[in-house]
């Protein structure tokens, strides 16, 4: 069994792609695309005079608030360029908390499982883990750019 499958099995419902599928994509979302490399990236949140930005490599992405920047940082770290974000802004911060915790738990388990191995082996295991997350998220998909609002109104009946 490879290391990504072991960590996925160990985390079960706390595995990042599982959280994404069951808790984020199950609600009303909109898709978001950022131009990042499909590999592990250094992502940092910066506070500028113009607001909050997410810096990934040499690229900067404007964010409306800190919660959105934290949410986007998780996907930027694993190199996922297209993902869904909750449409309801009150749900972004709790989702970011869960995703960041899952990411950190995955890295912690990876560190424990690769302890005492050569650095080359550790870096290969880390890239395999992040690639499996990236592939699982891309299979789930980012959804529509804007959610549909199929609601009955006075002017329109469904």
PDB file of C-alpha atoms in Angstrom, residues 4 6 10 12 18 37 53 60 64 73 99 102 119-120 130 152-153:
ATOM      1  CA  UNK A   4      -0.964   8.341   0.231  1.00  0.00           C
ATOM      2  CA  UNK A   6      -2.264   4.772   4.113  1.00  0.00           C
ATOM      3  CA  UNK A  10      -5.868   6.758   8.581  1.00  0.00           C
ATOM      4  CA  UNK A  12     -10.869   8.678   6.856  1.00  0.00           C
ATOM      5  CA  UNK A  18     -13.284  13.771   1.557  1.00  0.00           C
ATOM      6  CA  UNK A  37       1.819  25.071 -10.782  1.00  0.00           C
ATOM      7  CA  UNK A  53      -3.382  39.037  -1.229  1.00  0.00           C
ATOM      8  CA  UNK A  60      -0.366  37.461  -6.396  1.00  0.00           C
ATOM      9  CA  UNK A  64     -11.776  39.912  -0.524  1.00  0.00           C
ATOM     10  CA  UNK A  73      -3.978  28.964   0.391  1.00  0.00           C
ATOM     11  CA  UNK A  99      -9.124  22.100   5.266  1.00  0.00           C
ATOM     12  CA  UNK A 102      -6.658  18.210   7.392  1.00  0.00           C
ATOM     13  CA  UNK A 119      15.539  12.915   2.366  1.00  0.00           C
ATOM     14  CA  UNK A 120      14.989  11.895  -1.275  1.00  0.00           C
ATOM     15  CA  UNK A 130       0.025  15.983  -2.568  1.00  0.00           C
ATOM     16  CA  UNK A 152     -39.914  30.249  -6.824  1.00  0.00           C
ATOM     17  CA  UNK A 153     -40.674  33.967  -6.836  1.00  0.00           C
TER      18      UNK A 153
END
